[in-house]
Coordinates of C-alpha atoms in Angstrom, one line a residue:
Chain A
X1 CA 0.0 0.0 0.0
X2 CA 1.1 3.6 -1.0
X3 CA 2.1 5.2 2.2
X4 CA 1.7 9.3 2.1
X5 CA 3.0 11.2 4.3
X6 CA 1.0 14.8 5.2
X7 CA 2.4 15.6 8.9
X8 CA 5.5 17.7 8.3
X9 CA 4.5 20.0 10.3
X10 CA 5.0 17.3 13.4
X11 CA 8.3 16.2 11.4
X12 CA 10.6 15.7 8.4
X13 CA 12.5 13.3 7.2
X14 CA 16.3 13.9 7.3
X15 CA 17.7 14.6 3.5
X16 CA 20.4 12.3 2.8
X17 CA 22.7 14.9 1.5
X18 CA 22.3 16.1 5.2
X19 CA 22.7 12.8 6.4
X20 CA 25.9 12.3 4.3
X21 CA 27.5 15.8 5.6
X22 CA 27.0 14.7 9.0
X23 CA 28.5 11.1 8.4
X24 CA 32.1 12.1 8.9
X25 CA 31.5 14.0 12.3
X26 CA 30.6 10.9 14.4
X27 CA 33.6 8.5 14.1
X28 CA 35.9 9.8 12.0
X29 CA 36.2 13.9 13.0
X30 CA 35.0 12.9 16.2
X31 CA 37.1 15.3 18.4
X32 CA 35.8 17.4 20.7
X33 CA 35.5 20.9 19.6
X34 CA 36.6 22.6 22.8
X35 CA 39.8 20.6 22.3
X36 CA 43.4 22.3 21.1
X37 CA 44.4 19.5 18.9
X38 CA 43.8 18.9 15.6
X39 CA 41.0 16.7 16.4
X40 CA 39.2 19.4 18.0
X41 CA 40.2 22.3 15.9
X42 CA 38.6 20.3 12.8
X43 CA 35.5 20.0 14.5
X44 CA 35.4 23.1 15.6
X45 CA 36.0 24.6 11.8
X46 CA 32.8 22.6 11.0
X47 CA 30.8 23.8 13.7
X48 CA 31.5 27.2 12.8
X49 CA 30.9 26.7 8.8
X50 CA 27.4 25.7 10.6
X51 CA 26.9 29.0 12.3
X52 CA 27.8 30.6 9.3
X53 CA 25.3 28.8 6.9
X54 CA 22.4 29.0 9.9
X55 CA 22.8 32.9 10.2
X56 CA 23.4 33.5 6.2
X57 CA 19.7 31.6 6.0
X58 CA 18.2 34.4 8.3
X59 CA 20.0 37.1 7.7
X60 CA 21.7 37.2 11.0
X61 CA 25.4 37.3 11.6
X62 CA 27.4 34.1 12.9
X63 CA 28.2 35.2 16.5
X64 CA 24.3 36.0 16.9
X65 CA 23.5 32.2 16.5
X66 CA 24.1 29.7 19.5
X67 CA 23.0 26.4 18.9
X68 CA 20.5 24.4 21.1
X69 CA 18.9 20.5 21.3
X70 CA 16.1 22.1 19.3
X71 CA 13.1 24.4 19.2
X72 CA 12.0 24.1 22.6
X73 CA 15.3 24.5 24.6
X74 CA 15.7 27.5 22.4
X75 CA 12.2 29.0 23.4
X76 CA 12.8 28.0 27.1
X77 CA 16.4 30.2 26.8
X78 CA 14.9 33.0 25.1
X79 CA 12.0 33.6 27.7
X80 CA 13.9 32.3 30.8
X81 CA 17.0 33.8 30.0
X82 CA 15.4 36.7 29.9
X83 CA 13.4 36.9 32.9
X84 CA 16.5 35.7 34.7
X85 CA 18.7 38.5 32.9
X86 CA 15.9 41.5 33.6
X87 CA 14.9 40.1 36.9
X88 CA 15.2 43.6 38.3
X89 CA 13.9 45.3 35.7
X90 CA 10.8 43.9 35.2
X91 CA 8.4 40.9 35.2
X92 CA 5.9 40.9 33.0
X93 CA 5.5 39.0 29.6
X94 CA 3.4 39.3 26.8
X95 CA 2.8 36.2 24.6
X96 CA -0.5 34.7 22.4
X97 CA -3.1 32.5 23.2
X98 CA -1.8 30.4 20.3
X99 CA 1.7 30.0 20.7
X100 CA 3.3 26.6 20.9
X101 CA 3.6 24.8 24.5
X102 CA 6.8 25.2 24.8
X103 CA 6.4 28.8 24.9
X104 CA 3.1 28.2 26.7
X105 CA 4.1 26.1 29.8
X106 CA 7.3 28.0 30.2
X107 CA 5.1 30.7 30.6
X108 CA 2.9 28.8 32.9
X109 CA 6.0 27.5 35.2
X110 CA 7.2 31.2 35.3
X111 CA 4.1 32.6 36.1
X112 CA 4.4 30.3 39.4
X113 CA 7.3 31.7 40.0
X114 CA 5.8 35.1 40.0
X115 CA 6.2 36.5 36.3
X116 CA 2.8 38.2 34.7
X117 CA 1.9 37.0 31.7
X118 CA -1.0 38.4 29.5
X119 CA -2.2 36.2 27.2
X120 CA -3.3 38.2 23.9
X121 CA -6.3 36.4 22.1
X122 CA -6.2 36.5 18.6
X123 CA -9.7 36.9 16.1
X124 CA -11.2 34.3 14.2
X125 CA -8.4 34.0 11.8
X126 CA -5.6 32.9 14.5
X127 CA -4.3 36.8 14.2
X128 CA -2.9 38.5 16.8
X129 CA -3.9 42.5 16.4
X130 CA -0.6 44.6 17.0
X131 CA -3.2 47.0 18.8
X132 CA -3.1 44.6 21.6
X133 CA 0.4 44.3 22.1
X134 CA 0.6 48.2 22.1
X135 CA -2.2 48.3 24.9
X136 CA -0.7 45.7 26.9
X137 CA 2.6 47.0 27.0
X138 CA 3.9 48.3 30.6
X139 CA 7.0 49.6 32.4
X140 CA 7.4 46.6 33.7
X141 CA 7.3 44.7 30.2
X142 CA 10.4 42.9 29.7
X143 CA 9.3 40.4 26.6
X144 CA 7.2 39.9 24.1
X145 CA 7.0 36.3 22.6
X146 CA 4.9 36.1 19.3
X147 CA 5.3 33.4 17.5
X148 CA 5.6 33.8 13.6
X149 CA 3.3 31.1 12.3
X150 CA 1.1 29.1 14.0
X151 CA 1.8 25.2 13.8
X152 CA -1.4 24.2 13.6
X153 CA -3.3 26.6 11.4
X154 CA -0.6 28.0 9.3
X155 CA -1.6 31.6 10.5
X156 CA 1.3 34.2 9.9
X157 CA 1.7 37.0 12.5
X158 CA 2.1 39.9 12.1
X159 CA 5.5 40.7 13.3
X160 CA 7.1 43.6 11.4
X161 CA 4.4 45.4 12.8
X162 CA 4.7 44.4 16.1
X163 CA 8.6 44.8 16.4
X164 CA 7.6 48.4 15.6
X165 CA 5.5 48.9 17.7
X166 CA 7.7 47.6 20.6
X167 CA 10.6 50.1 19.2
X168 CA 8.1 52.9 19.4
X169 CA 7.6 52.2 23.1
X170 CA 10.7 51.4 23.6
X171 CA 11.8 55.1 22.4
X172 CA 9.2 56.7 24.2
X173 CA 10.4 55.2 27.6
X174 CA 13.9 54.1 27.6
X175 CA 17.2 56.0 27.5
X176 CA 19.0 53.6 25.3
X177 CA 18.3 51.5 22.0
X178 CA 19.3 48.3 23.4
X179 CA 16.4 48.1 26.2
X180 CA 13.7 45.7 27.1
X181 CA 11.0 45.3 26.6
X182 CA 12.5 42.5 24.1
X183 CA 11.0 40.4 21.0
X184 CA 11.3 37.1 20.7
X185 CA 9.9 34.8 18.0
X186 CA 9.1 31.0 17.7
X187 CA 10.0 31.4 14.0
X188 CA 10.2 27.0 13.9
X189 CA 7.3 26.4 11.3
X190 CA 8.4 29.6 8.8
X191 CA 12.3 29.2 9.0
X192 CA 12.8 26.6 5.6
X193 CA 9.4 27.2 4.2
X194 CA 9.4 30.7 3.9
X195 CA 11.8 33.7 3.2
X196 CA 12.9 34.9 6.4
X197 CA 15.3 37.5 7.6
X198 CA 15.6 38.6 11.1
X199 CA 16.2 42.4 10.5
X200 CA 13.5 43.1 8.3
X201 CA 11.2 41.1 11.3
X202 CA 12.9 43.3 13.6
X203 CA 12.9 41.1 16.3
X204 CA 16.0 40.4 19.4
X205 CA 15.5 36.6 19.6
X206 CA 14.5 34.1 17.2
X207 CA 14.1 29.9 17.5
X208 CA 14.6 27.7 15.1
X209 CA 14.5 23.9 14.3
X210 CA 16.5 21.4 12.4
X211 CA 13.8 18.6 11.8
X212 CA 11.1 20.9 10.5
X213 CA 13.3 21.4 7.5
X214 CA 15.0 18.1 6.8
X215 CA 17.4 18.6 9.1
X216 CA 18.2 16.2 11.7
X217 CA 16.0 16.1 14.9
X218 CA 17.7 17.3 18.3
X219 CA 19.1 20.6 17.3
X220 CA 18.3 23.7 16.7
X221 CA 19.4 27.3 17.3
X222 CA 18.8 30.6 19.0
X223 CA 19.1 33.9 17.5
X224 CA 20.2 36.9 20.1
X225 CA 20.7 40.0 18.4
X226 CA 23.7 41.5 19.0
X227 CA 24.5 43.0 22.2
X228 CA 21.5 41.6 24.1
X229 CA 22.7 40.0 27.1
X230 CA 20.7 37.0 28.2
X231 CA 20.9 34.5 31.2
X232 CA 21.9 30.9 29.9
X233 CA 19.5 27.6 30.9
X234 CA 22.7 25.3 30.9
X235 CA 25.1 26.3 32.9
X236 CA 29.1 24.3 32.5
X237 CA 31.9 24.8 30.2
X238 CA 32.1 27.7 27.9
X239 CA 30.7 26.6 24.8
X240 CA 28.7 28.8 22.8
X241 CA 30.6 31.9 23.6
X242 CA 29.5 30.9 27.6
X243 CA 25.8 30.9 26.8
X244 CA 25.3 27.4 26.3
X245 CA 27.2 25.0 28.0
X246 CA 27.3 21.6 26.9
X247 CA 30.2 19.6 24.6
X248 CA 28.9 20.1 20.8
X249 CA 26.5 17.4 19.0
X250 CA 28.4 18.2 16.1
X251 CA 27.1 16.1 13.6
X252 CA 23.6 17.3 14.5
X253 CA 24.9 21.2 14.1
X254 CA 27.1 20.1 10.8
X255 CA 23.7 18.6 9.5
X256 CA 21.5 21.8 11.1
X257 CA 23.9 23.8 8.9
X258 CA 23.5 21.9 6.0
X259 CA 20.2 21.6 6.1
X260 CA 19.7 25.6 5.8
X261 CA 22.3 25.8 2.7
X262 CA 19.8 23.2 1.2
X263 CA 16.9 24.8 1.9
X264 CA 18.4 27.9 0.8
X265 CA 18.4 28.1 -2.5
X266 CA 15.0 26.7 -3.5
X267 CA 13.0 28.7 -0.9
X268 CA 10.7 31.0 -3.0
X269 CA 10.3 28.1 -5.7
X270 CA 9.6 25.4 -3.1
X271 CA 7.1 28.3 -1.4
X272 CA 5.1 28.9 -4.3
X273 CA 4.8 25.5 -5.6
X274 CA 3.2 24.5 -2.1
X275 CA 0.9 26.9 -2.0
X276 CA -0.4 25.8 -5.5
X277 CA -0.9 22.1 -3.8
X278 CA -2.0 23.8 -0.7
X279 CA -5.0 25.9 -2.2
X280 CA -5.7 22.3 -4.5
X281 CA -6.3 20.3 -1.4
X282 CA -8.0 23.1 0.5
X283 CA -10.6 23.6 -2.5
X284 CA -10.9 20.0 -3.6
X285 CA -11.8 19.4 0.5
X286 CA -14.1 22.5 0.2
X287 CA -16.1 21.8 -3.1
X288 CA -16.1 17.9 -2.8
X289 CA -17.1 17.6 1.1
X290 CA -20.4 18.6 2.6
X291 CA -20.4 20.7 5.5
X292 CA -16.7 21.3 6.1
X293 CA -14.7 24.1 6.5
X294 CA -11.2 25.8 6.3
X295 CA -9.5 26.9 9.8
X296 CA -7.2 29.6 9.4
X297 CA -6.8 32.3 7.4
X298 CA -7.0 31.6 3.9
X299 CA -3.9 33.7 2.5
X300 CA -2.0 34.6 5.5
X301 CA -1.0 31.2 5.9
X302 CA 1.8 28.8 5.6
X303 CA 2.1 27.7 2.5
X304 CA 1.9 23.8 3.0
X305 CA -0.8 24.4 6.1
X306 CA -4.3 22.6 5.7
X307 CA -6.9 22.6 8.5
X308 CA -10.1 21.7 7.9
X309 CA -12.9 20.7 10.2
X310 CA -15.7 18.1 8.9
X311 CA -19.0 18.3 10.6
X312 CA -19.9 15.7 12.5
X313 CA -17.5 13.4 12.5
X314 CA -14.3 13.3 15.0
X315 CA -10.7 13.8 14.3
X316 CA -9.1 11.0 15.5
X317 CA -11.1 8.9 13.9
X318 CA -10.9 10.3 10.8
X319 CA -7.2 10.2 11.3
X320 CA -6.9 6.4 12.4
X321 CA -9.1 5.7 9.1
X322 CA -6.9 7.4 6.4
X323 CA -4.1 5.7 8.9
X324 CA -5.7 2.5 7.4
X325 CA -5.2 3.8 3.7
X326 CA -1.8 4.6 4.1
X327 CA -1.6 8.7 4.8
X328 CA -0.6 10.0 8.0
X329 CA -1.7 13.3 9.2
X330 CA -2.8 15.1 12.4
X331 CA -6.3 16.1 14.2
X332 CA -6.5 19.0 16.6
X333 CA -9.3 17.1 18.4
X334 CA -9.1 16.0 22.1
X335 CA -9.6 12.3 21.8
X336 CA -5.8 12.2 19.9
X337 CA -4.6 14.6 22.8
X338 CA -3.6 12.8 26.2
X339 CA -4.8 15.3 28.1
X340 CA -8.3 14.9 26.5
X341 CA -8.5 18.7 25.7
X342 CA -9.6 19.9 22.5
X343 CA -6.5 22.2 20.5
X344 CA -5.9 25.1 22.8
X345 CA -5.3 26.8 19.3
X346 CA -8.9 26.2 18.0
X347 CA -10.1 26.7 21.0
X348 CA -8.4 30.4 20.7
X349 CA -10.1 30.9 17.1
X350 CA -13.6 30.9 19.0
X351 CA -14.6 27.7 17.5
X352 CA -16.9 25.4 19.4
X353 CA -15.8 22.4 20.4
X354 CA -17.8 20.7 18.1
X355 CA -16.0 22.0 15.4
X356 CA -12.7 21.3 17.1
X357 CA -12.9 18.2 17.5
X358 CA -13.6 17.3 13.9
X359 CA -10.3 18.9 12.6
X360 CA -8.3 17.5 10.5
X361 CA -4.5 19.1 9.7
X362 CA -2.4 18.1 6.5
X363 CA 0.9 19.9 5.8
X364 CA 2.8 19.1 2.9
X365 CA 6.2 19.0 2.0
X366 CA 8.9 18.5 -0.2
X367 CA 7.5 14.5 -1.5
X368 CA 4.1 15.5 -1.7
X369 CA 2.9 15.2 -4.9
X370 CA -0.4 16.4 -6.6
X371 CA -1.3 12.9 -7.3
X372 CA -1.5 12.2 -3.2
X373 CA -3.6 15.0 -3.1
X374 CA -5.5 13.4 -5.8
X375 CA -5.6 10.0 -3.5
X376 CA -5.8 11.7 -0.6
X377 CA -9.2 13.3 -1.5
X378 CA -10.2 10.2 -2.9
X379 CA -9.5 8.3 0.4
X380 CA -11.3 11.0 2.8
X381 CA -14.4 11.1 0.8
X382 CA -15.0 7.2 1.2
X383 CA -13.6 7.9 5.3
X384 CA -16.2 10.7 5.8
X385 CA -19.0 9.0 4.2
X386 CA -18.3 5.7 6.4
X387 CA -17.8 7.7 10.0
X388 CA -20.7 10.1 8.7
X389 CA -23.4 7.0 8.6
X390 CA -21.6 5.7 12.0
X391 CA -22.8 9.1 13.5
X392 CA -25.7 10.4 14.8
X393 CA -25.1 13.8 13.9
Chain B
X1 CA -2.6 5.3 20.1
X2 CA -1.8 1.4 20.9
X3 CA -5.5 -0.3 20.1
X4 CA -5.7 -3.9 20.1
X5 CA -7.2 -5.5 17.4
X6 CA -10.3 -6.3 19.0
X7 CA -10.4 -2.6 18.9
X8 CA -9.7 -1.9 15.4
X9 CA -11.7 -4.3 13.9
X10 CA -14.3 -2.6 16.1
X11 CA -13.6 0.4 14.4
X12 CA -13.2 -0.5 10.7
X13 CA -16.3 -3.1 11.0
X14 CA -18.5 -2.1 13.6
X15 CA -21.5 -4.5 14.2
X16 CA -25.0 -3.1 14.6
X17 CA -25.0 0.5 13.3
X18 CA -27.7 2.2 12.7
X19 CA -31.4 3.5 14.4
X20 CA -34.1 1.4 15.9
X21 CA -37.4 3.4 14.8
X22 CA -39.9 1.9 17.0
X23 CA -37.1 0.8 19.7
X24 CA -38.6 0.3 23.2
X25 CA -35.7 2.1 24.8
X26 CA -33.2 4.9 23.7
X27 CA -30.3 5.7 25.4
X28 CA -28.6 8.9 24.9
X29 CA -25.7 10.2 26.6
X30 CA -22.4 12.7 26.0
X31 CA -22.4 15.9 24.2
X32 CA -20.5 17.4 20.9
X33 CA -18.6 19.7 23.9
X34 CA -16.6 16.3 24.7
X35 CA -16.4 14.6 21.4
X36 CA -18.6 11.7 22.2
X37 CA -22.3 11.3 21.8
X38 CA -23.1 7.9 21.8
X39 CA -26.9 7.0 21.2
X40 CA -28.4 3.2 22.0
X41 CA -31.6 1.9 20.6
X42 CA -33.2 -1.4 22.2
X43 CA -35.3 -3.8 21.4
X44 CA -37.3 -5.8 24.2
X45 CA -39.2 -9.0 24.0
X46 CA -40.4 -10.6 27.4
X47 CA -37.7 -9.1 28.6
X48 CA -35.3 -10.0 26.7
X49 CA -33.0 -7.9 24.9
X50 CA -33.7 -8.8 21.0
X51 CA -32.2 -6.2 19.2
X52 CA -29.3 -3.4 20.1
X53 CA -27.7 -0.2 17.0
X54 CA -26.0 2.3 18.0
X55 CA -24.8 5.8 16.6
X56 CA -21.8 7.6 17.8
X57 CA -19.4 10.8 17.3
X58 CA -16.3 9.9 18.6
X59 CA -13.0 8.3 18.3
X60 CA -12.2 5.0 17.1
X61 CA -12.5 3.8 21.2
X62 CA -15.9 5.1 21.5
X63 CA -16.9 4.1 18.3
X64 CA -15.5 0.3 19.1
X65 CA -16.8 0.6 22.8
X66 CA -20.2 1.2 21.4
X67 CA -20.1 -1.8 19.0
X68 CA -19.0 -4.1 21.5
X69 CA -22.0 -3.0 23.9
X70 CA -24.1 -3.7 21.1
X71 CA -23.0 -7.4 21.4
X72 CA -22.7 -7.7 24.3
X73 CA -26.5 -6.7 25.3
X74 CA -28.1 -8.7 22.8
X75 CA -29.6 -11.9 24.1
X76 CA -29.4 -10.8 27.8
X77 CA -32.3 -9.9 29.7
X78 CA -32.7 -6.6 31.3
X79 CA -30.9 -7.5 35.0
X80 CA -27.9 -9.2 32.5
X81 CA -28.1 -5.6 30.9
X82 CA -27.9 -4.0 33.6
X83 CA -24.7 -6.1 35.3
X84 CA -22.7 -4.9 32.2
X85 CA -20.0 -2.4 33.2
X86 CA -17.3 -0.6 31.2
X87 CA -14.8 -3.2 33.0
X88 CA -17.3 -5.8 30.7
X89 CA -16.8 -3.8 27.5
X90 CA -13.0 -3.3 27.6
X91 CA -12.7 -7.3 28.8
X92 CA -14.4 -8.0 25.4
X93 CA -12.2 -5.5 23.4
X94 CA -8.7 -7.2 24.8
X95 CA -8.0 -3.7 26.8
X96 CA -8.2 -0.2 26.4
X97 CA -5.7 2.6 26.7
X98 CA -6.0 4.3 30.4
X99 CA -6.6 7.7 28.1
X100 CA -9.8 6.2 26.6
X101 CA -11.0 4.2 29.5
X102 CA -14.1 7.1 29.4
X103 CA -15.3 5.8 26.3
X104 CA -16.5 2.4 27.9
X105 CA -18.1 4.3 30.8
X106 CA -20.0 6.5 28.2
X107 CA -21.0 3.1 26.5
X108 CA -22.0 1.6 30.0
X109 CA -23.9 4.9 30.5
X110 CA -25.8 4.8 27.2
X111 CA -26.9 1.1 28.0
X112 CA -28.2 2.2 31.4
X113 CA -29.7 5.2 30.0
X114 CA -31.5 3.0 27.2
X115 CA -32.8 0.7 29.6
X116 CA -33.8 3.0 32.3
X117 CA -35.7 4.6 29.2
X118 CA -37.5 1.5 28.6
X119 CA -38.4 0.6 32.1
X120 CA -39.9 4.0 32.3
X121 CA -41.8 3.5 28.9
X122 CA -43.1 0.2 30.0
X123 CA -45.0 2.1 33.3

């Protein structure tokens, strides 16, 4: 049976010219890169070609990149390291409704440790207004976490507009350019599928990750801007100019660096020819479905993002169904969550739970072809009509 | 999710699907808030269950649960219905994830709620 895969926004596979880069790094220039030797001094040359590649992909500049274990660690450093850093200074944070957990529950842990966070909501199209950063900015504002496209609805934020917004405040209140209240951005679902570049976001800190983009899984990086001082998470030997300690996974950074000089050079091509397939799917779901409906803002919007919900029938077990016929993709409904809560992020659109819990999310990626669309369609139609004569609805 | 294959055929082949139109009890429980509605129609015959469908929004475990209660019920008479707990259903179906244990308890709760349905009818 054909398999198809539709879930890249959970994961990609690892391109083998990636895999092949990072090859040499494990057994054969194995040394440690802190290490004056020759052994070390080669790894460490690799390590820094990374840095340079990861920066040249977001317009950033190499000593602005540290490297981390992967989206997450880098979102826990940016907002951590910051409330640790500006500790007397401030302790409020402003993030969205929608951002990703790991932005989330650091939040949530923080917020026990006495940080206030305000939780912007964002309108029916997953947006968050700039407005509302502007209103809920204080004097005691130290960060701003917004992340630049939402996982699972493919909404794009508006973040130029917000970083200016934060400058303007910042001018009006503070004596100095470099001053918080900071900008950070969980940038881990745009960075490979869309042209990026840090200045012209105009944000201080920016996370990345190496699997979303066929990079290896486990690493990832942090972008500070220059001259922002933050507090490190991991605390040891001086690696990463002393902001992350740890010995190197250098065949994951090697491959992290490969992966963005990959990714590179087909960006806008890749982009567009996504978006065709994206807007295929979306309408062939639309037109050829009864009662279903797009979540998400239909432009704004990653350009391999599909989330749909289908009345009256539940995600997961659409999801175990298509399973069965060979394409994997992801449901933002409570029954596939372990917590048993619908998608905080749907939830956050204003959608009932109804509707939430017959989502349905396919991204696509750089396999998918417009002949699984074609299948997939053909597939869904025969799953919806079976669960839809299961339920009562 | 680990389902067992009890579970899945459950799913993919569900037994008794469908509405009872002059059923002597209906049993309706859950709401869309929760992702499971799970309705049960019965049949009685000198008290005697002869006939069970079911119709249910949900995920593959409630949808598997509710086809297993189906079963389960038909033949019994109304104190066998009434002994059958979740425990029963997810005996039946070879186990069920801890996570989706709530989908045998709605299915418990739908046969209850059928049958209560029926005694009351039957005043």
């Amino acid at each position: 049976m054909k398999k198809i895969y539709l879930d890249y926004a959970a994961t990609t596979p690892t391109d083998q010219r990636v895999l092949e880069a990072m090859e040499p790094f494990f057994s054969q220039k194995f040394g440690n890169p802190s290490s004056i030797h020759s052994f070390g001094r080669e790894a460490k040359e690799a390590i820094e070609k990374s840095r340079e590649q990861v920066a040249k992909l977001i317009g950033a500049h190499s000593e602005e990149i540290i490297f981390t274990s992967g989206g997450s660690e880098a979102d826990n450093m940016a907002i951590k390291g910051m409330v640790s850093a500006l500790r007397n200074k401030g302790n409020h944070i402003i993030i969205s409704q929608i951002e990703h957990h790991a932005v989330l529950n650091t939040c949530h842990f923080l917020e026990g440790q006495g940080s206030q966070i305000t939780y912007l909501s964002v309108d029916e199209n997953g947006l968050v207004n700039p407005e509302d950063v502007k209103n809920a900015l204080t004097e005691k504002t130290i960060l701003v976490s917004i992340m630049h496209a939402n996982n699972e609805i493919g909404a794009i934020q508006p973040i130029a507009e917000i970083a200016q917004i934060i400058k303007e405040f910042r001018n009006q209140h503070r004596k100095s350019e470099i001053q918080h209240p900071f900008f950070h951005t969980d940038a881990v679902q745009t960075v490979g599928h869309m042209p990026v570049n840090v200045q012209e976001l105009g944000v201080d800190l920016f996370s990345l990750s190496g699997h979303k983009f066929y990079g290896p899984k486990g690493v990832g990086a942090l972008y500070i801007k220059k001259g922002i001082k933050i507090d490190s998470l991991i605390h040891g030997g001086e690696q990463e100019q002393r902001r992350r300690a740890s010995t190197e996974n250098t065949p994951g950074i090697v491959g992290l660096g490969k992966a963005c000089q990959l990714i590179a050079s087909d960006l806008e091509k890749e982009a567009k020819r996504l978006t065709e397939l994206r807007d295929y799917l979306i309408n062939q779901i639309l037109t050829k479905i009864e009662k279903s409906r797009l979540n998400g803002h239909h432009t704004q919007r990653l350009p391999n993002n599909i989330n749909v919900s289908i009345e009256g029938i539940e995600g997961e077990a659409m999801l175990l169904s298509l399973d069965r016929a060979g394409i994997a993709c992801s449901t933002g409904s409570a029954c596939s969550s372990s917590t048993l809560e619908p998608s905080h992020v749907l939830v956050a659109l204003g959608l009932s739970p109804e509707v939430a819990h017959s989502s349905l999310r396919f991204t696509l990626g750089k396999e998918t072809t417009k002949k699984d669309l074609d299948y997939t369609i053909k597939e869904l139609i025969k799953v919806v009509e079976r669960l839809r004569k299961i339920s009562p609805l | 999710m680990q389902y067992s294959d009890k579970i899945i055929e459950h799913f993919t082949h569900p037994h008794n699907v469908g509405e009872i139109k002059d059923a002597d009890g209906v049993g309706h429980v859950g709401n869309p808030a929760c992702g499971d509605i799970m309705d049960l129609y019965i049949k009685v015959k000198d008290d005697k269950i002869i006939d069970a469908k079911f119709k249910t929004f949900g995920c593959a475990a409630a949808i598997a649960t509710s086809s297993m209660i189906t079963e389960l019920v038909k033949g019994k008479t109304i104190d066998q219905a009434l002994k059958i707990s979740n425990q029963t259903v997810t005996e039946a179906l070879g186990g069920v994830p801890p996570v989706k244990r709530h989908c045998s308890v709605l299915a418990e709760q739908a046969l209850k709620s059928a049958v209560e349905d029926y005694l009351k009818k039957k005043k």
